[in-house]
Structure formats: structure tokens, C-alpha cells
PDB file of C-alpha atoms in Angstrom:
ATOM      1  CA  ASP E 149     -29.573  -5.398  24.020  1.00  0.00           C
ATOM      2  CA  ALA E 150     -26.528  -3.139  24.298  1.00  0.00           C
ATOM      3  CA  GLY E 151     -23.733  -3.740  21.918  1.00  0.00           C
ATOM      4  CA  VAL E 152     -20.036  -3.261  22.669  1.00  0.00           C
ATOM      5  CA  THR E 153     -19.593  -0.040  24.646  1.00  0.00           C
ATOM      6  CA  GLN E 154     -16.343   1.902  25.011  1.00  0.00           C
ATOM      7  CA  SER E 155     -15.343   4.844  27.165  1.00  0.00           C
ATOM      8  CA  PRO E 156     -14.307   7.549  26.837  1.00  0.00           C
ATOM      9  CA  THR E 157     -15.228   8.460  23.264  1.00  0.00           C
ATOM     10  CA  HIS E 158     -12.434  10.997  22.943  1.00  0.00           C
ATOM     11  CA  LEU E 159      -9.230  11.590  24.889  1.00  0.00           C
ATOM     12  CA  ILE E 160      -6.291  14.004  24.611  1.00  0.00           C
ATOM     13  CA  LYS E 161      -3.036  13.156  26.325  1.00  0.00           C
ATOM     14  CA  THR E 162       0.519  14.508  26.366  1.00  0.00           C
ATOM     15  CA  ARG E 163       3.520  12.558  25.168  1.00  0.00           C
ATOM     16  CA  GLY E 164       4.959  10.458  27.981  1.00  0.00           C
ATOM     17  CA  GLN E 165       1.679  10.152  29.860  1.00  0.00           C
ATOM     18  CA  GLN E 166      -0.285   6.941  30.497  1.00  0.00           C
ATOM     19  CA  VAL E 167      -3.863   6.202  29.378  1.00  0.00           C
ATOM     20  CA  THR E 168      -6.550   3.655  30.250  1.00  0.00           C
ATOM     21  CA  LEU E 169      -9.369   2.812  27.878  1.00  0.00           C
ATOM     22  CA  ARG E 170     -12.433   0.759  28.876  1.00  0.00           C
ATOM     23  CA  CYS E 171     -14.691  -1.711  27.107  1.00  0.00           C
ATOM     24  CA  SER E 172     -17.847  -3.606  28.005  1.00  0.00           C
ATOM     25  CA  PRO E 173     -18.565  -6.545  25.697  1.00  0.00           C
ATOM     26  CA  LYS E 174     -21.900  -7.308  24.082  1.00  0.00           C
ATOM     27  CA  SER E 175     -24.223  -9.292  26.311  1.00  0.00           C
ATOM     28  CA  GLY E 176     -23.422 -13.008  26.176  1.00  0.00           C
ATOM     29  CA  HIS E 177     -19.872 -12.463  24.915  1.00  0.00           C
ATOM     30  CA  ASP E 178     -16.891 -13.526  27.041  1.00  0.00           C
ATOM     31  CA  THR E 179     -13.944 -12.706  24.750  1.00  0.00           C
ATOM     32  CA  VAL E 180     -12.569  -9.238  24.115  1.00  0.00           C
ATOM     33  CA  SER E 181     -10.056  -8.167  21.494  1.00  0.00           C
ATOM     34  CA  TRP E 182      -8.411  -4.713  21.064  1.00  0.00           C
ATOM     35  CA  TYR E 183      -7.499  -3.141  17.756  1.00  0.00           C
ATOM     36  CA  GLN E 184      -5.684   0.099  16.823  1.00  0.00           C
ATOM     37  CA  GLN E 185      -6.883   1.978  13.742  1.00  0.00           C
ATOM     38  CA  ALA E 186      -4.643   4.738  12.459  1.00  0.00           C
ATOM     39  CA  LEU E 187      -6.200   7.396  10.218  1.00  0.00           C
ATOM     40  CA  GLY E 188      -6.914   6.028   6.764  1.00  0.00           C
ATOM     41  CA  GLN E 189      -5.853   2.483   7.685  1.00  0.00           C
ATOM     42  CA  GLY E 190      -7.515  -0.783   8.568  1.00  0.00           C
ATOM     43  CA  PRO E 191      -7.625  -1.911  12.224  1.00  0.00           C
ATOM     44  CA  GLN E 192      -4.518  -3.677  13.612  1.00  0.00           C
ATOM     45  CA  PHE E 193      -4.818  -6.464  16.193  1.00  0.00           C
ATOM     46  CA  ILE E 194      -3.272  -5.595  19.590  1.00  0.00           C
ATOM     47  CA  PHE E 195      -4.333  -8.503  21.795  1.00  0.00           C
ATOM     48  CA  GLN E 196      -7.173 -10.741  22.893  1.00  0.00           C
ATOM     49  CA  TYR E 197      -8.449 -11.626  26.396  1.00  0.00           C
ATOM     50  CA  TYR E 198     -10.394 -14.681  27.449  1.00  0.00           C
ATOM     51  CA  GLU E 199     -10.937 -15.976  30.977  1.00  0.00           C
ATOM     52  CA  GLU E 200      -9.045 -12.943  32.312  1.00  0.00           C
ATOM     53  CA  GLU E 201      -5.851 -13.877  30.491  1.00  0.00           C
ATOM     54  CA  GLU E 202      -4.104 -12.525  27.402  1.00  0.00           C
ATOM     55  CA  ARG E 203      -4.403 -15.307  24.858  1.00  0.00           C
ATOM     56  CA  GLN E 204      -2.969 -13.799  21.689  1.00  0.00           C
ATOM     57  CA  ARG E 205      -0.916 -10.709  20.966  1.00  0.00           C
ATOM     58  CA  GLY E 206      -0.136  -8.744  17.832  1.00  0.00           C
ATOM     59  CA  ASN E 207       3.025  -6.867  16.983  1.00  0.00           C
ATOM     60  CA  PHE E 208       2.750  -4.182  19.682  1.00  0.00           C
ATOM     61  CA  PRO E 209       5.364  -3.226  22.315  1.00  0.00           C
ATOM     62  CA  ASP E 210       5.056  -3.979  26.022  1.00  0.00           C
ATOM     63  CA  ARG E 211       3.864  -0.422  26.586  1.00  0.00           C
ATOM     64  CA  PHE E 212       0.495  -1.783  25.555  1.00  0.00           C
ATOM     65  CA  SER E 213      -1.087  -3.926  28.254  1.00  0.00           C
ATOM     66  CA  GLY E 214      -4.539  -5.022  29.171  1.00  0.00           C
ATOM     67  CA  HIS E 215      -6.800  -6.602  31.678  1.00  0.00           C
ATOM     68  CA  GLN E 216     -10.079  -8.509  31.706  1.00  0.00           C
ATOM     69  CA  PHE E 217     -12.345  -8.509  34.737  1.00  0.00           C
ATOM     70  CA  PRO E 218     -14.611 -11.337  36.009  1.00  0.00           C
ATOM     71  CA  ASN E 219     -17.627  -9.613  34.400  1.00  0.00           C
ATOM     72  CA  TYR E 220     -15.781  -9.868  31.003  1.00  0.00           C
ATOM     73  CA  SER E 221     -15.182  -6.124  30.687  1.00  0.00           C
ATOM     74  CA  SER E 222     -11.717  -5.067  29.711  1.00  0.00           C
ATOM     75  CA  GLU E 223      -9.175  -2.271  29.927  1.00  0.00           C
ATOM     76  CA  LEU E 224      -6.395  -1.235  27.543  1.00  0.00           C
ATOM     77  CA  ASN E 225      -3.455   0.564  29.092  1.00  0.00           C
ATOM     78  CA  VAL E 226      -0.777   2.391  27.157  1.00  0.00           C
ATOM     79  CA  ASN E 227       2.303   3.722  28.999  1.00  0.00           C
ATOM     80  CA  ALA E 228       4.837   6.323  27.893  1.00  0.00           C
ATOM     81  CA  LEU E 229       2.603   7.642  25.107  1.00  0.00           C
ATOM     82  CA  LEU E 230       4.164   8.553  21.791  1.00  0.00           C
ATOM     83  CA  LEU E 231       2.793  10.847  19.105  1.00  0.00           C
ATOM     84  CA  GLY E 232       2.398   7.743  16.922  1.00  0.00           C
ATOM     85  CA  ASP E 233      -0.050   6.225  19.422  1.00  0.00           C
ATOM     86  CA  SER E 234      -2.675   8.702  18.200  1.00  0.00           C
ATOM     87  CA  ALA E 235      -5.397   6.527  16.693  1.00  0.00           C
ATOM     88  CA  LEU E 236      -8.899   5.098  17.099  1.00  0.00           C
ATOM     89  CA  TYR E 237      -8.814   2.227  19.589  1.00  0.00           C
ATOM     90  CA  LEU E 238     -11.467  -0.362  18.927  1.00  0.00           C
ATOM     91  CA  CYS E 239     -12.757  -3.059  21.225  1.00  0.00           C
ATOM     92  CA  ALA E 240     -14.403  -6.111  19.775  1.00  0.00           C
ATOM     93  CA  SER E 241     -16.194  -8.947  21.535  1.00  0.00           C
ATOM     94  CA  SER E 242     -17.368 -12.400  20.476  1.00  0.00           C
ATOM     95  CA  ARG E 243     -19.119 -15.428  21.861  1.00  0.00           C
ATOM     96  CA  ASP E 244     -16.380 -17.920  21.036  1.00  0.00           C
ATOM     97  CA  HIS E 245     -13.475 -18.438  18.629  1.00  0.00           C
ATOM     98  CA  ASN E 246     -15.768 -19.373  15.776  1.00  0.00           C
ATOM     99  CA  ALA E 247     -18.131 -16.454  16.186  1.00  0.00           C
ATOM    100  CA  PRO E 248     -17.890 -13.096  14.381  1.00  0.00           C
ATOM    101  CA  LEU E 249     -16.336 -10.085  16.050  1.00  0.00           C
ATOM    102  CA  HIS E 250     -18.644  -7.239  17.048  1.00  0.00           C
ATOM    103  CA  PHE E 251     -16.893  -3.822  17.316  1.00  0.00           C
ATOM    104  CA  GLY E 252     -17.614  -0.863  19.492  1.00  0.00           C
ATOM    105  CA  ASN E 253     -17.434   2.705  18.180  1.00  0.00           C
ATOM    106  CA  GLY E 254     -13.943   3.193  19.606  1.00  0.00           C
ATOM    107  CA  THR E 255     -12.011   5.701  21.623  1.00  0.00           C
ATOM    108  CA  ARG E 256     -10.287   8.435  19.672  1.00  0.00           C
ATOM    109  CA  LEU E 257      -6.920   9.064  21.381  1.00  0.00           C
ATOM    110  CA  THR E 258      -4.895  12.118  20.464  1.00  0.00           C
ATOM    111  CA  VAL E 259      -1.318  12.462  21.789  1.00  0.00           C
ATOM    112  CA  THR E 260       0.124  15.963  21.650  1.00  0.00           C
TER     113      THR E 260
ATOM    114  CA  GLY S  86       2.398 -13.142   9.067  1.00  0.00           C
ATOM    115  CA  GLU S  87      -0.776 -12.626   7.090  1.00  0.00           C
ATOM    116  CA  ASN S  88      -0.931  -9.786   4.535  1.00  0.00           C
ATOM    117  CA  VAL S  89      -4.178  -8.570   2.982  1.00  0.00           C
ATOM    118  CA  GLU S  90      -4.283  -6.337  -0.065  1.00  0.00           C
ATOM    119  CA  GLN S  91      -7.504  -4.497  -0.990  1.00  0.00           C
ATOM    120  CA  HIS S  92      -8.476  -2.742  -4.236  1.00  0.00           C
ATOM    121  CA  PRO S  93      -9.615  -0.216  -5.218  1.00  0.00           C
ATOM    122  CA  SER S  94      -8.922   2.325  -2.469  1.00  0.00           C
ATOM    123  CA  THR S  95     -11.801   4.505  -3.719  1.00  0.00           C
ATOM    124  CA  LEU S  96     -14.873   3.604  -5.772  1.00  0.00           C
ATOM    125  CA  SER S  97     -17.571   5.927  -7.042  1.00  0.00           C
ATOM    126  CA  VAL S  98     -20.783   4.511  -8.591  1.00  0.00           C
ATOM    127  CA  GLN S  99     -24.202   5.755  -9.589  1.00  0.00           C
ATOM    128  CA  GLU S 100     -27.192   4.730  -7.546  1.00  0.00           C
ATOM    129  CA  GLY S 101     -28.527   1.404  -8.836  1.00  0.00           C
ATOM    130  CA  ASP S 102     -25.182   0.243 -10.254  1.00  0.00           C
ATOM    131  CA  SER S 103     -23.126  -2.623  -8.827  1.00  0.00           C
ATOM    132  CA  ALA S 104     -19.896  -2.244  -6.835  1.00  0.00           C
ATOM    133  CA  VAL S 105     -17.089  -4.805  -6.568  1.00  0.00           C
ATOM    134  CA  ILE S 106     -14.226  -4.740  -4.093  1.00  0.00           C
ATOM    135  CA  LYS S 107     -11.402  -7.267  -4.303  1.00  0.00           C
ATOM    136  CA  CYS S 108      -8.931  -8.580  -1.733  1.00  0.00           C
ATOM    137  CA  THR S 109      -5.983 -10.993  -1.796  1.00  0.00           C
ATOM    138  CA  TYR S 110      -4.381 -12.703   1.196  1.00  0.00           C
ATOM    139  CA  SER S 111      -1.066 -14.405   1.710  1.00  0.00           C
ATOM    140  CA  ASP S 112      -1.501 -17.059   4.453  1.00  0.00           C
ATOM    141  CA  SER S 113      -2.985 -20.232   3.016  1.00  0.00           C
ATOM    142  CA  ALA S 114      -3.931 -21.281   6.592  1.00  0.00           C
ATOM    143  CA  SER S 115      -6.508 -18.453   6.848  1.00  0.00           C
ATOM    144  CA  ASN S 116     -10.028 -19.869   6.790  1.00  0.00           C
ATOM    145  CA  TYR S 117     -12.363 -17.023   7.775  1.00  0.00           C
ATOM    146  CA  PHE S 118     -12.983 -13.888   5.682  1.00  0.00           C
ATOM    147  CA  PRO S 119     -15.325 -11.187   7.020  1.00  0.00           C
ATOM    148  CA  TRP S 120     -16.281  -7.895   5.424  1.00  0.00           C
ATOM    149  CA  TYR S 121     -16.918  -4.807   7.539  1.00  0.00           C
ATOM    150  CA  LYS S 122     -18.601  -1.472   6.778  1.00  0.00           C
ATOM    151  CA  GLN S 123     -17.436   1.569   8.688  1.00  0.00           C
ATOM    152  CA  GLU S 124     -19.383   4.827   8.663  1.00  0.00           C
ATOM    153  CA  LEU S 125     -17.890   8.107   9.820  1.00  0.00           C
ATOM    154  CA  GLY S 126     -17.476   8.243  13.595  1.00  0.00           C
ATOM    155  CA  LYS S 127     -18.478   4.618  14.094  1.00  0.00           C
ATOM    156  CA  GLY S 128     -16.793   1.292  14.574  1.00  0.00           C
ATOM    157  CA  PRO S 129     -16.707  -1.416  11.861  1.00  0.00           C
ATOM    158  CA  GLN S 130     -19.967  -3.288  11.364  1.00  0.00           C
ATOM    159  CA  LEU S 131     -19.940  -6.839  10.057  1.00  0.00           C
ATOM    160  CA  ILE S 132     -21.966  -7.100   6.832  1.00  0.00           C
ATOM    161  CA  ILE S 133     -21.107 -10.597   5.617  1.00  0.00           C
ATOM    162  CA  ASP S 134     -18.511 -13.295   6.169  1.00  0.00           C
ATOM    163  CA  ILE S 135     -17.418 -16.530   4.490  1.00  0.00           C
ATOM    164  CA  ARG S 136     -15.477 -19.551   5.539  1.00  0.00           C
ATOM    165  CA  SER S 137     -12.984 -21.449   3.410  1.00  0.00           C
ATOM    166  CA  ASN S 138     -15.249 -24.446   2.891  1.00  0.00           C
ATOM    167  CA  VAL S 139     -17.734 -22.231   0.994  1.00  0.00           C
ATOM    168  CA  GLY S 140     -17.186 -20.590  -2.394  1.00  0.00           C
ATOM    169  CA  GLU S 141     -19.976 -18.022  -2.382  1.00  0.00           C
ATOM    170  CA  LYS S 142     -22.435 -16.549   0.091  1.00  0.00           C
ATOM    171  CA  LYS S 143     -25.341 -14.104  -0.507  1.00  0.00           C
ATOM    172  CA  ASP S 144     -27.398 -11.900   1.764  1.00  0.00           C
ATOM    173  CA  GLN S 145     -29.945  -9.817  -0.157  1.00  0.00           C
ATOM    174  CA  ARG S 146     -27.978  -7.240  -2.171  1.00  0.00           C
ATOM    175  CA  ILE S 147     -24.581  -8.353  -0.843  1.00  0.00           C
ATOM    176  CA  ALA S 148     -22.524 -11.360  -1.948  1.00  0.00           C
ATOM    177  CA  VAL S 149     -19.034 -12.567  -1.254  1.00  0.00           C
ATOM    178  CA  THR S 150     -16.985 -15.000  -3.372  1.00  0.00           C
ATOM    179  CA  LEU S 151     -13.852 -16.873  -2.326  1.00  0.00           C
ATOM    180  CA  ASN S 152     -11.175 -18.506  -4.479  1.00  0.00           C
ATOM    181  CA  LYS S 153      -8.900 -20.398  -2.087  1.00  0.00           C
ATOM    182  CA  THR S 154      -6.559 -21.570  -4.856  1.00  0.00           C
ATOM    183  CA  ALA S 155      -5.847 -18.035  -5.980  1.00  0.00           C
ATOM    184  CA  LYS S 156      -6.148 -16.676  -2.411  1.00  0.00           C
ATOM    185  CA  HIS S 157      -8.556 -13.920  -3.267  1.00  0.00           C
ATOM    186  CA  PHE S 158     -12.077 -12.966  -2.235  1.00  0.00           C
ATOM    187  CA  SER S 159     -14.465 -10.267  -3.404  1.00  0.00           C
ATOM    188  CA  LEU S 160     -17.475  -8.278  -2.148  1.00  0.00           C
ATOM    189  CA  HIS S 161     -20.313  -7.605  -4.579  1.00  0.00           C
ATOM    190  CA  ILE S 162     -23.022  -5.040  -3.827  1.00  0.00           C
ATOM    191  CA  THR S 163     -25.914  -4.864  -6.289  1.00  0.00           C
ATOM    192  CA  GLU S 164     -28.502  -2.096  -6.726  1.00  0.00           C
ATOM    193  CA  THR S 165     -26.417   0.318  -4.695  1.00  0.00           C
ATOM    194  CA  GLN S 166     -28.124   3.012  -2.600  1.00  0.00           C
ATOM    195  CA  PRO S 167     -26.730   6.258  -1.181  1.00  0.00           C
ATOM    196  CA  GLU S 168     -26.791   4.706   2.308  1.00  0.00           C
ATOM    197  CA  ASP S 169     -24.249   2.150   1.068  1.00  0.00           C
ATOM    198  CA  SER S 170     -21.685   4.988   1.035  1.00  0.00           C
ATOM    199  CA  ALA S 171     -19.008   4.143   3.626  1.00  0.00           C
ATOM    200  CA  VAL S 172     -15.532   2.620   3.999  1.00  0.00           C
ATOM    201  CA  TYR S 173     -15.486  -1.135   3.446  1.00  0.00           C
ATOM    202  CA  PHE S 174     -12.797  -3.417   4.892  1.00  0.00           C
ATOM    203  CA  CYS S 175     -11.954  -6.990   4.049  1.00  0.00           C
ATOM    204  CA  ALA S 176     -10.176  -9.160   6.607  1.00  0.00           C
ATOM    205  CA  ALA S 177      -8.653 -12.607   6.938  1.00  0.00           C
ATOM    206  CA  SER S 178      -8.176 -14.699  10.008  1.00  0.00           C
ATOM    207  CA  GLY S 179      -4.612 -14.887  11.333  1.00  0.00           C
ATOM    208  CA  SER S 180      -2.505 -18.000  11.512  1.00  0.00           C
ATOM    209  CA  GLY S 181      -4.248 -20.773  13.355  1.00  0.00           C
ATOM    210  CA  GLY S 182      -7.594 -19.716  12.001  1.00  0.00           C
ATOM    211  CA  SER S 183      -8.706 -17.855  15.123  1.00  0.00           C
ATOM    212  CA  ASN S 184     -11.477 -15.345  14.426  1.00  0.00           C
ATOM    213  CA  TYR S 185      -9.989 -12.962  16.983  1.00  0.00           C
ATOM    214  CA  LYS S 186      -6.786 -12.136  15.195  1.00  0.00           C
ATOM    215  CA  LEU S 187      -7.988 -10.579  11.984  1.00  0.00           C
ATOM    216  CA  THR S 188      -5.708  -8.929   9.446  1.00  0.00           C
ATOM    217  CA  PHE S 189      -7.514  -6.105   7.665  1.00  0.00           C
ATOM    218  CA  GLY S 190      -7.035  -4.541   4.271  1.00  0.00           C
ATOM    219  CA  LYS S 191      -6.561  -0.788   4.010  1.00  0.00           C
ATOM    220  CA  GLY S 192     -10.148  -0.136   3.105  1.00  0.00           C
ATOM    221  CA  THR S 193     -12.239   1.046   0.136  1.00  0.00           C
ATOM    222  CA  LEU S 194     -14.133   4.351   0.272  1.00  0.00           C
ATOM    223  CA  LEU S 195     -17.374   3.674  -1.619  1.00  0.00           C
ATOM    224  CA  THR S 196     -19.405   6.658  -2.753  1.00  0.00           C
ATOM    225  CA  VAL S 197     -22.868   6.082  -4.218  1.00  0.00           C
ATOM    226  CA  ASN S 198     -24.063   9.129  -6.157  1.00  0.00           C
ATOM    227  CA  PRO S 199     -27.821   9.771  -6.228  1.00  0.00           C
TER     228      PRO S 199
END
């Protein structure tokens, strides 16, 4: 049973560019959340998707957007990249709002 | 919003000793408190969690205690082993109690020396 899978594992982009990160949730999970983890910090909540809609959002600018597909997979898009967007981006899935979050291994984004 | 403080930031113990990590939270509406272990190059892995209607929970060598009045919770690892070495994060559910919107502490780097 595959867990949460994310692609790519590593990515290098230039300031001002746009990036798309992808996530497939654990089998049986229909809710996906995205977190940003800066070096040496705990993960920070970006947003959550359920039934193809953004349900909750953390304190992140509109440059961060997402999408959930009918098969429950999800994408995170970041426009106009800044150096400060360099971080590990984590996807987490869960069965319902009372179930624990299961994290993937993340995508390491470096903005130069 | 919710704020979670975690101490200590680093912890070094001898194999077989116990390790304790403490966290405090600010939002009295939070009702779900998970602990995650993160190894180098990997995502956080849930090791134990507790809800606000429970004061203590154990799973083999790991236990978590919660004091809702004082708004603090702790992770206890007994008989530590070198493979317990990792970064540990506490978290609390955001306002409204949704499990999705977790606020994390800054982490504790635990080193278990053989």
C-alpha cells in the first residue's frame, strides 16, 4: 500500500519563475493538505483541499495556489518565486477531519 | 492564531536513558495534539497523538501526557535506542479543532549516543 507520494523530489528554479509540485494521497484518503517547511523550522500550513475545493488556508499570499483532481491527487502552484520560497514542501493526506495526517517525503525547492 | 512552543531545541541522551520533550500551546480551543518524528531526507512520521479528552496515552516505549488547564503536553521516550535519533515535532490543531490545520513547534533534535 503506497503512502503519500510527491514529485519531483528536488527542484531548482530562478527568482520570478513559476513552479508546480504534485502529490498523490495515500490509498483511501480523500483530503490533501500542503505545508511549507523552512530549514530548521516546523512545517507551516499552506492550505487544504477536499472535494476539489480549497477548504482552509494558512497565512500565505495568493502566489500560492492549488488544485485537487477527481482522483484526489493535488498540485501546488507557486508564482513569481522569491528567494524566501526555498523550502521543503510537504503534502499530507487523511481519511477525514478526525483522522491523523500522513506526510510524504516532500519536494525540496531551491530558488536562486 | 495558535502558537506552539517546544523545548528543548536539542537533547542528547545515552542509550537506555529516557528523553522528555515539552510543548505549550496558546489556543484553548485546540483539541488534537500529535507528535511527529522526522529523519533526515524524509517527511514527518506520526508516532503518537492525543486528544483533549484524554490525559495520557502510551504506545510501547512512547507516552504522551496532556495538561489542558496549563496548556502543555509532553513526549516521553523510555529505553532510548540509537534509531530514536531524529528531529521530533509537537503540533496542535488549529482553531476549530480541524486535524488538517496543525501548528507545529520548531522541533527537538534528539541524539541517542550508543
